[in-house]
Structures are given as C-alpha cells and as structure tokens.
PDB file of C-alpha atoms in Angstrom:
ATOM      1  CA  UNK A   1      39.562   5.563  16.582  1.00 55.00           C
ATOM      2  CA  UNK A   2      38.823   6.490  12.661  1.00 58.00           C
ATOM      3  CA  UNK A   3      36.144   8.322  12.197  1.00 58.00           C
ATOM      4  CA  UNK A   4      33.595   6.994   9.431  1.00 53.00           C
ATOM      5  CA  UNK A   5      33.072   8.907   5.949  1.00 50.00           C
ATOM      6  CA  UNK A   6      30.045  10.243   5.672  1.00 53.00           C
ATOM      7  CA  UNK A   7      27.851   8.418   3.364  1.00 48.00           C
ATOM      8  CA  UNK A   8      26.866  10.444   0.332  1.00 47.00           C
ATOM      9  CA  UNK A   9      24.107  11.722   0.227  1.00 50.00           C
ATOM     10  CA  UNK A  10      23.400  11.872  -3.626  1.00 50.00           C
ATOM     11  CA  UNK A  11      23.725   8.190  -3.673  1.00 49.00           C
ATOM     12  CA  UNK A  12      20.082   6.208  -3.816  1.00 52.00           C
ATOM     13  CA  UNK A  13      19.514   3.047  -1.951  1.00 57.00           C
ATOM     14  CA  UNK A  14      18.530   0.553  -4.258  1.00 81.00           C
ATOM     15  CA  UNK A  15      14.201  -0.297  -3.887  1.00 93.00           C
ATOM     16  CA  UNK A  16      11.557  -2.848  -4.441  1.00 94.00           C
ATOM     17  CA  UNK A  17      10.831  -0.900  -8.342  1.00 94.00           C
ATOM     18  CA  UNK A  18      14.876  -0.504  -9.021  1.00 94.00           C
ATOM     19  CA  UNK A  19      14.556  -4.699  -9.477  1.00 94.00           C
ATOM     20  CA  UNK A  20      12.662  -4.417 -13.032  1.00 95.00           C
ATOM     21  CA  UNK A  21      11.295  -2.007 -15.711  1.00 95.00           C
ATOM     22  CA  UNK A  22       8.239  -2.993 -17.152  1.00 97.00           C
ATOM     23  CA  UNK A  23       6.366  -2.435 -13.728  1.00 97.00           C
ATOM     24  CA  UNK A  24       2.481  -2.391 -14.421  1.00 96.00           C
ATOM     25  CA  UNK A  25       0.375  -0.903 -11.453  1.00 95.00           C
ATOM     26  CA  UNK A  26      -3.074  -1.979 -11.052  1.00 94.00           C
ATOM     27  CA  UNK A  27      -5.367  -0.356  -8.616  1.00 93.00           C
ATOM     28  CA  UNK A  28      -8.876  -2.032  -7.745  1.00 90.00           C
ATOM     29  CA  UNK A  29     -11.283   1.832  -7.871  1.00 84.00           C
ATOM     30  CA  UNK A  30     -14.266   0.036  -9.002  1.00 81.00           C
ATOM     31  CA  UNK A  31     -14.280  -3.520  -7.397  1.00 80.00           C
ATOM     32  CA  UNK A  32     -12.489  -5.391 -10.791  1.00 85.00           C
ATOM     33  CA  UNK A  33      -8.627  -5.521  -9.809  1.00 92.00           C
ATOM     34  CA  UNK A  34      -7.733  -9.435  -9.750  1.00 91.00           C
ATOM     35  CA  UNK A  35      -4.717 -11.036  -9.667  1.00 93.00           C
ATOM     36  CA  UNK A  36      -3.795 -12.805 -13.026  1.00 93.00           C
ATOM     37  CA  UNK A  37      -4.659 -16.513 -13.453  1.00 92.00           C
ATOM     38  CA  UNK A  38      -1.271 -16.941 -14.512  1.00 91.00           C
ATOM     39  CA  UNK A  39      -0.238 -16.582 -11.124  1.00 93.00           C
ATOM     40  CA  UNK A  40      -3.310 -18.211  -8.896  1.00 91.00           C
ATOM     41  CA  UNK A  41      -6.809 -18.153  -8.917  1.00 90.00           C
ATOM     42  CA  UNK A  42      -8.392 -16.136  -6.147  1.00 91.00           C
ATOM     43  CA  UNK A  43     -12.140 -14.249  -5.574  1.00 91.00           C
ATOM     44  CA  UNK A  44      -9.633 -11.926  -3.202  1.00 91.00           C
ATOM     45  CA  UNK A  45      -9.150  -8.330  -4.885  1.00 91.00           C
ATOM     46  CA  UNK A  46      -6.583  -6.576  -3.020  1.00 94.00           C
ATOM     47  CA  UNK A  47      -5.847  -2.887  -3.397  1.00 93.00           C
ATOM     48  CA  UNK A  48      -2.927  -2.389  -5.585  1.00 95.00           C
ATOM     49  CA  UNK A  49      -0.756  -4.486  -7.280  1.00 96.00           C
ATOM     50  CA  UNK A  50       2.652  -4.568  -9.033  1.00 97.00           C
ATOM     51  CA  UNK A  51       3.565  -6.411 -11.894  1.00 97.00           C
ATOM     52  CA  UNK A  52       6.259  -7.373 -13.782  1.00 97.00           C
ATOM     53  CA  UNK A  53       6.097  -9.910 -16.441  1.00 96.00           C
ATOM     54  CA  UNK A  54       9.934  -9.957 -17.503  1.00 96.00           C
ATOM     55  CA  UNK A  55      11.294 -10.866 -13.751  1.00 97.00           C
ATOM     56  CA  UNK A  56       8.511 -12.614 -12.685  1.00 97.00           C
ATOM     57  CA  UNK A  57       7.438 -10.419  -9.998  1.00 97.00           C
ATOM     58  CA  UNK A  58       3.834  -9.403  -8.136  1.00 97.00           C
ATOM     59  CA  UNK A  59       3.437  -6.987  -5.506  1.00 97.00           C
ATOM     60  CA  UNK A  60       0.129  -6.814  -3.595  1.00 97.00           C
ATOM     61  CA  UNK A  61      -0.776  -3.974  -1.384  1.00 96.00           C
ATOM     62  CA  UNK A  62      -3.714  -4.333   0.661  1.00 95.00           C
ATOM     63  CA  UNK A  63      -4.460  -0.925   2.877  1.00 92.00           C
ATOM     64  CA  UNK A  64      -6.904  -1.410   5.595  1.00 90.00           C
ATOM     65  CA  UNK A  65      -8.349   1.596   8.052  1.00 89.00           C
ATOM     66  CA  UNK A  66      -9.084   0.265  11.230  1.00 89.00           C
ATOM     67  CA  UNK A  67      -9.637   1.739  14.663  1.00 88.00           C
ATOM     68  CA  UNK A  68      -5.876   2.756  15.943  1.00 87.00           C
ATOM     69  CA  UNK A  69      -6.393   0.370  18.662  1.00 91.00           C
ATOM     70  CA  UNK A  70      -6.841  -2.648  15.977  1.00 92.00           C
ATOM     71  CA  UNK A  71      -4.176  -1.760  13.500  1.00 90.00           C
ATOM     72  CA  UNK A  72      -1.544  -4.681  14.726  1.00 90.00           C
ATOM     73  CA  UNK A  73      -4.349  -6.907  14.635  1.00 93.00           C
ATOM     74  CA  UNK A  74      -5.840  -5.643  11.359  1.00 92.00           C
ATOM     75  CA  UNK A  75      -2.418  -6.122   9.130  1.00 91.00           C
ATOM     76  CA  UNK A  76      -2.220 -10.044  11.161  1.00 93.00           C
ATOM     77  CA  UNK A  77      -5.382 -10.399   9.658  1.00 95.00           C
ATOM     78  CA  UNK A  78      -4.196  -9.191   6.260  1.00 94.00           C
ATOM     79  CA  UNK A  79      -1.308 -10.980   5.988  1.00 95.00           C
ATOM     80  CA  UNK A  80      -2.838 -14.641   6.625  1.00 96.00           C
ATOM     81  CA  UNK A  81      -5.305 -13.835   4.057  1.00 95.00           C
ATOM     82  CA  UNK A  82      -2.839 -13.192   1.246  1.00 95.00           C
ATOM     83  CA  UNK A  83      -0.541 -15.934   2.495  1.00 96.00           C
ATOM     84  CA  UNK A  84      -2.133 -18.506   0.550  1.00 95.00           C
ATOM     85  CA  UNK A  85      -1.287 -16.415  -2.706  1.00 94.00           C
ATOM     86  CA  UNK A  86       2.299 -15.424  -2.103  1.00 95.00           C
ATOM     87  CA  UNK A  87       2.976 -19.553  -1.645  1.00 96.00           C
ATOM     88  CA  UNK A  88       0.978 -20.664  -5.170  1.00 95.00           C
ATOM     89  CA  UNK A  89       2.666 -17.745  -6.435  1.00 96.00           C
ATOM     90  CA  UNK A  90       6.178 -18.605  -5.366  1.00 96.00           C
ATOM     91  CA  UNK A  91       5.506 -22.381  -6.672  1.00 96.00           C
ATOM     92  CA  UNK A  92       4.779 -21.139  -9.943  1.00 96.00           C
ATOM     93  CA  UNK A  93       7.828 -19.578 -10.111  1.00 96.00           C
ATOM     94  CA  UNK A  94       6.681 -15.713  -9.361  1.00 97.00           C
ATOM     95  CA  UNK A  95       8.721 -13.604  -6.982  1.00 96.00           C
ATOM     96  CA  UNK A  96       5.561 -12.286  -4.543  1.00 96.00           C
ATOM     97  CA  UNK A  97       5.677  -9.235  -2.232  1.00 96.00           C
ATOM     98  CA  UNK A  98       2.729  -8.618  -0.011  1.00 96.00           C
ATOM     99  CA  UNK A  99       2.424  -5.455   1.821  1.00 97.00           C
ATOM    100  CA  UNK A 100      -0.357  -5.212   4.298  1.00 95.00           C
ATOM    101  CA  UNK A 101      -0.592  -1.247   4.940  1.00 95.00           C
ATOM    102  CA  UNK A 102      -2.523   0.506   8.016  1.00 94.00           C
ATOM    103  CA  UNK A 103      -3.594   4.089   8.261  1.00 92.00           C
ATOM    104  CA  UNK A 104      -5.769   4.525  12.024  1.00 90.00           C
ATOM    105  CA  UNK A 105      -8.939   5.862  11.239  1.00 85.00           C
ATOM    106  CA  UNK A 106      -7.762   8.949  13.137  1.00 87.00           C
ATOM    107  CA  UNK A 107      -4.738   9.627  10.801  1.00 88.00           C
ATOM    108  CA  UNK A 108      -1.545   7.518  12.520  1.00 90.00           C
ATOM    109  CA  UNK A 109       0.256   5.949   9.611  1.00 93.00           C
ATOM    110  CA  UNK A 110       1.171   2.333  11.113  1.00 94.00           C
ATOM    111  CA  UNK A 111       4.735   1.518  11.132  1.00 95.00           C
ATOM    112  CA  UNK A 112       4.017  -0.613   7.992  1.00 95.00           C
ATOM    113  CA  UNK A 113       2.953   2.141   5.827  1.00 95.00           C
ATOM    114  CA  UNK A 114       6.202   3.433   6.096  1.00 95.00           C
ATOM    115  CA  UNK A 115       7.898   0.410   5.752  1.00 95.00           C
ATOM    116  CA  UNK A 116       5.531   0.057   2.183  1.00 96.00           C
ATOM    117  CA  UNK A 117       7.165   3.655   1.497  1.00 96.00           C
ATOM    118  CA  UNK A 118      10.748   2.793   2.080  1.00 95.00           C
ATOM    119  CA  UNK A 119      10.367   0.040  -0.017  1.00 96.00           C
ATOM    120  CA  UNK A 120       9.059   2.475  -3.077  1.00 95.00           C
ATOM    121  CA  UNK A 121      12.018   4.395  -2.821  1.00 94.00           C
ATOM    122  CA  UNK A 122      10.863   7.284  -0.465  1.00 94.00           C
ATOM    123  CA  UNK A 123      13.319   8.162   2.544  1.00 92.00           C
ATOM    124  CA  UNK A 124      14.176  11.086   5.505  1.00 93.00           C
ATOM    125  CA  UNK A 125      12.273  14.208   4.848  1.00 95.00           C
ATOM    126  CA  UNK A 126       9.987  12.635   1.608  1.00 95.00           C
ATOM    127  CA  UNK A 127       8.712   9.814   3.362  1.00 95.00           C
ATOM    128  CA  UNK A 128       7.835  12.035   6.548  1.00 95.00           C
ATOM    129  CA  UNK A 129       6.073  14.332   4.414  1.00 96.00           C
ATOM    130  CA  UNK A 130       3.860  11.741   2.567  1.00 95.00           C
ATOM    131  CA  UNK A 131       3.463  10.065   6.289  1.00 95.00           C
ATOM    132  CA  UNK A 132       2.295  13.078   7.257  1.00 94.00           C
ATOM    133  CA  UNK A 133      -0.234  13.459   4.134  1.00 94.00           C
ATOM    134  CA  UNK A 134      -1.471   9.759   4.077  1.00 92.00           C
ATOM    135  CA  UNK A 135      -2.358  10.548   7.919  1.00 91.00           C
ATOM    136  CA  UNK A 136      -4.467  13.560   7.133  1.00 91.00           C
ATOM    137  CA  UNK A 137      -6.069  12.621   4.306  1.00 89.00           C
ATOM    138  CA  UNK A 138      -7.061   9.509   6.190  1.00 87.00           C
ATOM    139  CA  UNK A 139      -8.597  11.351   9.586  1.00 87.00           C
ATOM    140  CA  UNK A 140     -10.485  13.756   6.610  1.00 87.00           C
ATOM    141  CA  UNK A 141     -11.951  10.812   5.088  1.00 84.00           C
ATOM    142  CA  UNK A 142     -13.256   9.163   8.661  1.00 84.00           C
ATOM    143  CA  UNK A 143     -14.603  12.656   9.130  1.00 84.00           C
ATOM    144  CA  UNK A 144     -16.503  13.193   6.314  1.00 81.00           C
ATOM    145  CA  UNK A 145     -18.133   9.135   6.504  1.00 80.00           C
ATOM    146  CA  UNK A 146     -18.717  10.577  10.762  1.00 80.00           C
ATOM    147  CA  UNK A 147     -20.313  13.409   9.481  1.00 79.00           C
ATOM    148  CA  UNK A 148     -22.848  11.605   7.299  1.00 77.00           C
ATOM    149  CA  UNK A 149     -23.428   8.809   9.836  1.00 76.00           C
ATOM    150  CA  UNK A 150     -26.784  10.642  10.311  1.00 74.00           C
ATOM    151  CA  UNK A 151     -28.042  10.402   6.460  1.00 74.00           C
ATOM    152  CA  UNK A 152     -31.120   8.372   6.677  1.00 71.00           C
ATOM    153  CA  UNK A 153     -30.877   8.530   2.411  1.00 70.00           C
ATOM    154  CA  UNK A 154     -28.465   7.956   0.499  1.00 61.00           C
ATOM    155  CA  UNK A 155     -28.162  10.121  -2.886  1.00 58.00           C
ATOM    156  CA  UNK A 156     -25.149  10.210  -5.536  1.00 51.00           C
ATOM    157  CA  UNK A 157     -23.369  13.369  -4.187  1.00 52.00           C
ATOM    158  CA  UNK A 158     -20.433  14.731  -4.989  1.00 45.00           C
ATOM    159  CA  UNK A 159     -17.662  13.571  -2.611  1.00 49.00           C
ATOM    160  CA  UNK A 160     -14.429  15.849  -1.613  1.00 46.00           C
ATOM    161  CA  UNK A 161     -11.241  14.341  -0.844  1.00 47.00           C
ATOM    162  CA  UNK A 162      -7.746  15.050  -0.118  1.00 46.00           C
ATOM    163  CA  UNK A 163      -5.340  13.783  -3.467  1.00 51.00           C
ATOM    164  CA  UNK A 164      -1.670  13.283  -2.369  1.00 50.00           C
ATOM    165  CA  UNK A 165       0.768  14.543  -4.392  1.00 52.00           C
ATOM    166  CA  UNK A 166       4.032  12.089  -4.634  1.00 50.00           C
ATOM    167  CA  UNK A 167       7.466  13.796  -5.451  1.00 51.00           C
TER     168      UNK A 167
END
C-alpha cells in the first residue's frame, strides 16, 4: 500500500479564536461578570466569557473544582444550567459555546479541560504542559483552603498562589 505523507507540522489547526478578531475576554474576579442583555438576561455569572460582537459569537467557560469522584457529575450539572442561555442566545441570532471545565480538587485535569484547551489553540507537548500546571496549581489551592480549615477567625491575609504562564 502507499504510505501517507506526513502531515506538516508547521501547519496550525484552525480553533474556536481563529473564527473572529475582535475577541473580548471577560473574567468574573470580583463577583460582577454578566452576560450582556443583548444576548439574555440571567442572575448566572459564569467564569469567563468570550465575545465577539462582529460574528455574533459568546463563549462561556464555567470551571468547577469538585471532589475527583464528582467531576462527571459536576460538568452534567454545569451544562444544564447554562443550557437555557446557549438556546435564548442561539434564537437571538448569537453563535454560543459553553464549556463546562473540571479540575479534581486533587489536581486531575478532567478530560474537558483539555478539550476547553484544544479548542484555544493549544496541542501535543503545550497542552500537556498547561494540563500539567492547571493540575498543580489546583491540588496547591485545595491545600492551602485544607490547611486553614482550622482558622476559627478569619482576617484579610495575604494569599499565595500558583499563576500559570500560557505560551
């Protein structure tokens, strides 16, 4: 039989952010992100989302951190509760993504966080690294809240976390 060429390696699948260029990325730090009333009207604030007014396009990421055990379960939950938003969204004539993302709260990436990365653009060794990142940083974070389980006050501290780095 032929043998196949070998794909080039230079050459870039084409991503979710490849379909527009006036991408705006919102991220809900302080309890405020909302989806525009342009596109529905919703008391739900998800993590993250994408927007791009010229094609008409919203993505919503929603990361949760559940037991490893609940994870499957978790993004089910997820993923009903942004349904509802996706369909108005779609019926007003918006393109809408929704990625429901799961890090176990002892560092296992669910399969849909890589899924969320291939989507961005991220493949082979890049994505495996930033798996590998998103993991720790998450089993730091569930150690830190462990470790002050036992604080019977509560006082504004300074709090150390792990920042990824994206390539």
């Amino acid at each position: 039989g032929e043998k196949r060429p070998k794909a080039d390696q230079n050459v870039r699948t084409r991503n979710y952010l490849d379909t527009a260029n006036d991408w705006q990325v919102r991220v809900d730090l302080n309890g405020g992100l909302k989806i525009p009333h342009t596109i529905t009207t919703t008391n739900l604030r998800p993590d993250m989302i994408l927007i791009s007014e010229n094609t008409r396009q919203l993505g919503i990421i929603e990361l949760t951190v559940p037991s490893e055990s609940r994870i499957e379960v978790s993004g089910e939950i997820k993923k009903a509760k942004y349904a509802p938003i996706a369909e108005e969204g779609t019926q007003k004539g918006w393109r809408v993504r929704v990625w429901t993302v799961e890090v176990g709260c002892r560092g296992f990436p669910a399969r849909s966080m890589a899924t969320l990365l291939r989507d961005m653009g991220y493949t082979g060794r890049e994505r495996k690294t930033l798996l590998g990142k998103i993991g720790n940083a998450a089993e730091e974070a569930s150690r830190a809240i462990w470790s002050w389980s036992n604080i019977k006050e509560w006082s504004k501290k300074a709090v150390s976390y792990t920042h990824l780095t994206l390539p």
